[in-house]
Structures are given as structure tokens and as C-alpha cells.
Amino acid sequence: MVEIKTDKALEAMREAGRVVAHALAAARAAAAVGVRLRELDEAARTVLTEAGASSPFLGYQPSFAPVPFPAVICASVNDAVSHGIPGDYRLRDGDLVSVDCGAELDGWTGDAAISFTVGTPRPADLELIAATQEALDAGIAAATVGHRIGDISHAISTVARKAACGMPSDFGGHGIGRQMHEDPHVPNHGCPGRGFPLRHGLALAIEPMLMAGGHNDYRTDPDGWTLRTTDGSQAAHIEHTIAITVAGPRILTLP
């Protein structure tokens, strides 16, 4: 069932989204050559704790996962597309890192992701991150009253195709609100004019995941969580929680 939020609920989600933005900023600030991924998780965890927020990631176990997720962020490096578990891996010069984080505050949830490089960036990685950001921007721009979910999906996939990038076909965005994952599903591939109609008060997490190799196939690590490109190519993941409003799309996960 799709829940349409009141304006008061959207304001509460905005506060949860602000916490997410600060947690992501803390994780990025902690990222440097030689730093363990778990240290990025610790930085984000501190922000959540100080804000009085909890993590919708920690302990989350969907049907595909063999164990509950053990951290408050997903930290995915280089060919990892998403859902990377932040452990003892030490960041290296030139690594491409995607960090996904959520926060629950006063009964409402925010969810966002960023991608960035550590140390000396590879030009191709910067281009991939820029294309992923462009895909997200296009998806958000299409998220207007009177459009449909397929318009968001088509806008994202158009950018991905232009950049000759693939996207994992089984994963995409989602409704969000009282829970991290709600209806409707927001695919990163789709046809304009199709799918659930966009109405004032609908909250969505839009999250393109682009794979530089151009394929849509992916594999899952033995940990049951981490998704990787099948050809070893780089991946990037950028996400915002937004609200559909009569005044246009409103990003809820900004600082």
C-alpha cells in the first residue's frame, strides 16, 4: 500500500533527512588513504547517536540476506555496486567509494547515498560519478505531480544509456516514510507514462547505480550482501529522498 504523507509528516522526514546528510558528510570526511571502512561507519554512527536517531540499516535482514546487516552504512568500493559491509579494508589511493546511509528520527526515515574518490582520482571514475549524479538529477526533475514512476525511471535510464553504463536491473529506488522501504518500487529502467501516478505527499528514495562496464548483470559476494559488477568495472551509487509536491520535487536529504 502506498502512503501519501501530510505536509507535517514531510517536515518530520526533512529532519530525518538532515541527519542522514550529516552522517554521510562525516563518513566522507573520515575517508582517507589507510583508513578502514569500519571507521567511516563509526563516524556516521556518532552523528546518528548525537542526533537521537537510530539506523534502519543496522540489523536489517531482507529475504535475500543470510544475516542481518551489521552496520549503519553500506560502504562499497570500486567494483562493489552497493550493500558493501564496512569492515577492515583500508582505503587505497584512487579508490572509488559509495556510502549509503539511513536515519530514523521521531518515527520517520531518510535514506541517501554519495559516491566519491579517495586520494588521486582516476578521470574515468570522476566521469562515472558525474554521470550517476546526472542520472539522479534527471530522475528528480521528472518527479512532478501528474507524472508517473515510469517517467522517473525513463529519465534515469536515458542518462545511463548516454553514458554507456549499465545498472543492476533488480535494484532501484523505493517509497519511504515510516519505514525505509515502502511501496512503490522505483526502477532505474522504465517507460514514460507508466506506473504509479505521482501525487503531492508521495515520498520516494531515488537511487541510480551505474556500472562503467555497460552491463546490467551483477554478482553477490559470499557475505550475501555486497553486489559487484561481473566484469570488474567500477560502479557508483548516488541517492536522495525526495517529496513530490505541487511546487515541484523537494529534496529531503540535504544538510
Short mmCIF file of C-alpha atoms in Angstrom, two decimals:
data_model
loop_
_atom_site.label_atom_id
_atom_site.label_comp_id
_atom_site.label_asym_id
_atom_site.label_seq_id
_atom_site.Cartn_x
_atom_site.Cartn_y
_atom_site.Cartn_z
CA MET A 1 0.00 0.00 0.00
CA VAL A 2 1.27 3.45 -0.90
CA GLU A 3 1.05 6.03 1.88
CA ILE A 4 0.64 9.68 0.90
CA LYS A 5 2.28 11.87 3.54
CA THR A 6 0.86 15.02 5.07
CA ASP A 7 2.89 18.22 4.90
CA LYS A 8 3.61 17.80 8.64
CA ALA A 9 4.97 14.30 8.00
CA LEU A 10 7.18 15.62 5.21
CA GLU A 11 8.63 18.20 7.60
CA ALA A 12 9.46 15.39 10.03
CA MET A 13 11.08 13.44 7.20
CA ARG A 14 13.11 16.52 6.36
CA GLU A 15 14.63 16.41 9.85
CA ALA A 16 15.49 12.73 9.47
CA GLY A 17 16.97 13.54 6.07
CA ARG A 18 19.12 16.27 7.57
CA VAL A 19 20.62 13.72 9.96
CA VAL A 20 21.39 11.43 7.01
CA ALA A 21 23.17 14.25 5.19
CA HIS A 22 25.32 14.99 8.23
CA ALA A 23 26.16 11.31 8.71
CA LEU A 24 27.22 10.99 5.08
CA ALA A 25 29.34 14.13 5.39
CA ALA A 26 31.04 12.67 8.48
CA ALA A 27 31.75 9.40 6.69
CA ARG A 28 33.22 11.23 3.72
CA ALA A 29 35.35 13.45 5.95
CA ALA A 30 36.74 10.34 7.66
CA ALA A 31 37.69 8.71 4.35
CA ALA A 32 41.41 8.88 3.57
CA VAL A 33 44.14 6.58 2.34
CA GLY A 34 44.82 3.97 5.03
CA VAL A 35 41.52 4.42 6.86
CA ARG A 36 39.44 1.29 7.47
CA LEU A 37 35.87 1.23 6.19
CA ARG A 38 34.63 0.49 9.71
CA GLU A 39 35.97 3.91 10.73
CA LEU A 40 33.59 5.52 8.24
CA ASP A 41 30.78 3.56 9.87
CA GLU A 42 31.90 4.76 13.31
CA ALA A 43 31.84 8.38 12.13
CA ALA A 44 28.31 8.04 10.79
CA ARG A 45 27.18 6.16 13.90
CA THR A 46 28.36 9.04 16.10
CA VAL A 47 26.25 11.51 14.13
CA LEU A 48 23.14 9.33 14.46
CA THR A 49 23.67 8.89 18.19
CA GLU A 50 24.22 12.59 18.84
CA ALA A 51 21.06 13.44 16.86
CA GLY A 52 18.98 10.95 18.83
CA ALA A 53 18.37 8.94 15.66
CA SER A 54 18.55 5.21 15.02
CA SER A 55 19.71 3.30 11.96
CA PRO A 56 17.28 1.47 9.68
CA PHE A 57 20.29 -0.38 8.22
CA LEU A 58 21.61 -1.92 11.43
CA GLY A 59 20.03 -5.33 11.89
CA TYR A 60 18.04 -5.12 8.66
CA GLN A 61 17.56 -8.52 7.01
CA PRO A 62 15.56 -8.72 3.78
CA SER A 63 14.65 -12.07 2.28
CA PHE A 64 17.79 -12.28 0.12
CA ALA A 65 20.23 -11.72 3.02
CA PRO A 66 21.62 -14.66 5.02
CA VAL A 67 22.44 -12.48 8.05
CA PRO A 68 21.25 -9.12 9.43
CA PHE A 69 23.22 -6.12 8.18
CA PRO A 70 25.88 -5.32 10.80
CA ALA A 71 26.47 -1.59 10.29
CA VAL A 72 24.78 1.82 9.94
CA ILE A 73 26.25 2.48 6.49
CA CYS A 74 26.86 0.49 3.34
CA ALA A 75 30.39 1.14 2.10
CA SER A 76 31.03 -0.12 -1.44
CA VAL A 77 34.47 0.23 -3.03
CA ASN A 78 35.45 0.21 -6.73
CA ASP A 79 33.58 -2.69 -8.41
CA ALA A 80 31.13 -3.02 -5.50
CA VAL A 81 27.83 -1.52 -6.63
CA SER A 82 26.03 -1.35 -3.28
CA HIS A 83 25.39 -3.05 0.08
CA GLY A 84 29.08 -3.30 0.94
CA ILE A 85 29.72 -4.19 4.58
CA PRO A 86 32.19 -1.76 6.20
CA GLY A 87 34.95 -3.92 7.66
CA ASP A 88 38.73 -3.85 7.97
CA TYR A 89 39.52 -2.97 4.35
CA ARG A 90 41.90 0.01 4.31
CA LEU A 91 41.20 2.62 1.66
CA ARG A 92 43.83 2.98 -1.06
CA ASP A 93 44.84 5.88 -3.24
CA GLY A 94 42.36 6.22 -6.10
CA ASP A 95 39.58 4.12 -4.58
CA LEU A 96 36.02 4.94 -5.67
CA VAL A 97 33.75 4.74 -2.61
CA SER A 98 29.96 4.72 -2.41
CA VAL A 99 28.40 5.26 1.03
CA ASP A 100 24.70 4.68 1.69
CA CYS A 101 23.11 5.71 4.99
CA GLY A 102 19.68 5.99 6.59
CA ALA A 103 18.27 7.51 9.77
CA GLU A 104 15.07 7.06 11.75
CA LEU A 105 14.03 10.08 13.79
CA ASP A 106 10.72 10.55 15.61
CA GLY A 107 9.14 7.73 13.64
CA TRP A 108 10.20 8.92 10.17
CA THR A 109 13.02 7.84 7.88
CA GLY A 110 15.54 9.33 5.46
CA ASP A 111 17.87 7.50 3.06
CA ALA A 112 20.65 8.80 0.80
CA ALA A 113 23.96 7.80 -0.78
CA ILE A 114 27.07 9.51 -2.10
CA SER A 115 30.00 8.45 -4.28
CA PHE A 116 33.49 9.97 -4.15
CA THR A 117 37.14 9.16 -4.71
CA VAL A 118 39.95 8.90 -2.19
CA GLY A 119 43.35 10.39 -2.89
CA THR A 120 44.26 10.79 -6.56
CA PRO A 121 41.13 10.28 -8.68
CA ARG A 122 41.02 8.45 -11.98
CA PRO A 123 39.40 10.63 -14.67
CA ALA A 124 37.12 7.74 -15.69
CA ASP A 125 35.87 7.43 -12.11
CA LEU A 126 35.06 11.13 -11.95
CA GLU A 127 33.12 10.77 -15.20
CA LEU A 128 31.20 7.82 -13.77
CA ILE A 129 30.30 9.74 -10.62
CA ALA A 130 29.23 12.73 -12.72
CA ALA A 131 27.02 10.51 -14.89
CA THR A 132 25.43 8.96 -11.80
CA GLN A 133 24.73 12.42 -10.39
CA GLU A 134 23.27 13.48 -13.73
CA ALA A 135 21.01 10.40 -13.71
CA LEU A 136 19.79 11.25 -10.21
CA ASP A 137 19.20 14.88 -11.16
CA ALA A 138 17.20 13.78 -14.20
CA GLY A 139 15.12 11.40 -12.12
CA ILE A 140 14.38 14.09 -9.54
CA ALA A 141 13.45 16.59 -12.27
CA ALA A 142 10.89 14.10 -13.61
CA ALA A 143 9.34 13.61 -10.16
CA THR A 144 6.48 16.07 -10.56
CA VAL A 145 2.77 15.96 -9.88
CA GLY A 146 0.98 14.46 -12.88
CA HIS A 147 3.88 12.29 -13.97
CA ARG A 148 4.29 8.59 -13.16
CA ILE A 149 7.02 6.39 -11.73
CA GLY A 150 7.95 5.35 -15.27
CA ASP A 151 8.86 8.95 -16.08
CA ILE A 152 11.46 8.90 -13.29
CA SER A 153 12.77 5.52 -14.43
CA HIS A 154 12.99 6.60 -18.07
CA ALA A 155 14.86 9.80 -17.17
CA ILE A 156 17.44 7.82 -15.19
CA SER A 157 17.93 5.13 -17.83
CA THR A 158 18.27 7.72 -20.62
CA VAL A 159 21.28 9.26 -18.88
CA ALA A 160 22.78 5.85 -18.12
CA ARG A 161 22.47 4.77 -21.75
CA LYS A 162 24.02 8.02 -22.96
CA ALA A 163 26.97 7.35 -20.68
CA ALA A 164 27.19 3.72 -21.92
CA CYS A 165 26.72 2.48 -18.36
CA GLY A 166 24.80 -0.50 -17.04
CA MET A 167 22.54 -0.62 -13.99
CA PRO A 168 21.54 -3.67 -11.90
CA SER A 169 18.05 -4.42 -13.14
CA ASP A 170 16.77 -5.93 -9.88
CA PHE A 171 17.56 -2.91 -7.71
CA GLY A 172 16.28 0.64 -7.70
CA GLY A 173 14.55 3.23 -5.57
CA HIS A 174 11.53 2.89 -3.33
CA GLY A 175 8.85 4.61 -1.36
CA ILE A 176 9.93 5.75 2.09
CA GLY A 177 8.36 7.19 5.20
CA ARG A 178 7.62 5.32 8.43
CA GLN A 179 9.77 2.51 7.05
CA MET A 180 12.92 2.62 4.96
CA HIS A 181 11.38 0.52 2.18
CA GLU A 182 7.76 1.17 1.27
CA ASP A 183 5.71 0.98 -1.90
CA PRO A 184 6.04 1.92 -4.69
CA HIS A 185 9.20 0.44 -6.22
CA VAL A 186 11.10 2.96 -8.36
CA PRO A 187 13.01 1.05 -11.08
CA ASN A 188 16.03 2.60 -12.74
CA HIS A 189 14.76 1.26 -16.07
CA GLY A 190 11.27 2.05 -17.37
CA CYS A 191 8.87 3.59 -19.85
CA PRO A 192 7.46 7.11 -19.57
CA GLY A 193 3.78 7.47 -18.74
CA ARG A 194 3.58 4.15 -16.92
CA GLY A 195 3.48 3.10 -13.28
CA PHE A 196 2.12 4.66 -10.13
CA PRO A 197 0.91 8.28 -10.52
CA LEU A 198 2.92 10.94 -8.70
CA ARG A 199 0.87 12.93 -6.19
CA HIS A 200 1.59 15.67 -3.68
CA GLY A 201 2.81 13.99 -0.49
CA LEU A 202 4.42 10.94 -2.07
CA ALA A 203 7.93 10.38 -0.68
CA LEU A 204 10.49 8.44 -2.71
CA ALA A 205 14.12 7.41 -2.44
CA ILE A 206 15.61 7.71 -5.93
CA GLU A 207 18.94 5.91 -6.38
CA PRO A 208 20.67 5.28 -9.68
CA MET A 209 23.55 2.78 -9.53
CA LEU A 210 25.74 2.99 -12.63
CA MET A 211 28.26 0.36 -13.72
CA ALA A 212 31.00 1.54 -16.06
CA GLY A 213 31.24 -1.73 -17.99
CA GLY A 214 27.86 -1.19 -19.60
CA HIS A 215 26.32 -4.48 -18.46
CA ASN A 216 23.27 -4.87 -16.22
CA ASP A 217 24.47 -8.16 -14.71
CA TYR A 218 25.93 -8.30 -11.22
CA ARG A 219 27.08 -10.91 -8.72
CA THR A 220 26.74 -11.20 -4.96
CA ASP A 221 29.70 -11.74 -2.66
CA PRO A 222 29.82 -14.73 -0.27
CA ASP A 223 28.74 -12.35 2.53
CA GLY A 224 25.29 -12.40 0.91
CA TRP A 225 25.13 -8.60 0.78
CA THR A 226 27.75 -6.95 -1.42
CA LEU A 227 26.74 -6.55 -5.07
CA ARG A 228 29.59 -6.39 -7.60
CA THR A 229 29.94 -5.86 -11.32
CA THR A 230 30.53 -9.13 -13.15
CA ASP A 231 33.32 -7.69 -15.30
CA GLY A 232 35.23 -5.93 -12.52
CA SER A 233 34.34 -2.47 -13.82
CA GLN A 234 33.82 0.45 -11.45
CA ALA A 235 30.42 1.37 -10.01
CA ALA A 236 28.86 4.45 -8.43
CA HIS A 237 25.67 4.95 -6.38
CA ILE A 238 24.04 8.28 -5.51
CA GLU A 239 20.66 8.70 -3.80
CA HIS A 240 18.31 11.26 -2.30
CA THR A 241 15.00 11.02 -0.50
CA ILE A 242 12.55 13.42 -2.13
CA ALA A 243 8.96 14.53 -1.73
CA ILE A 244 6.56 15.10 -4.61
CA THR A 245 4.91 18.49 -4.06
CA VAL A 246 2.72 20.85 -6.06
CA ALA A 247 5.68 23.26 -6.03
CA GLY A 248 7.97 20.62 -7.58
CA PRO A 249 10.25 17.91 -6.18
CA ARG A 250 11.70 18.67 -2.76
CA ILE A 251 14.96 17.02 -1.68
CA LEU A 252 14.67 15.92 1.95
CA THR A 253 18.22 14.63 2.50
CA LEU A 254 20.16 17.87 2.23
CA PRO A 255 22.16 19.28 5.20
#
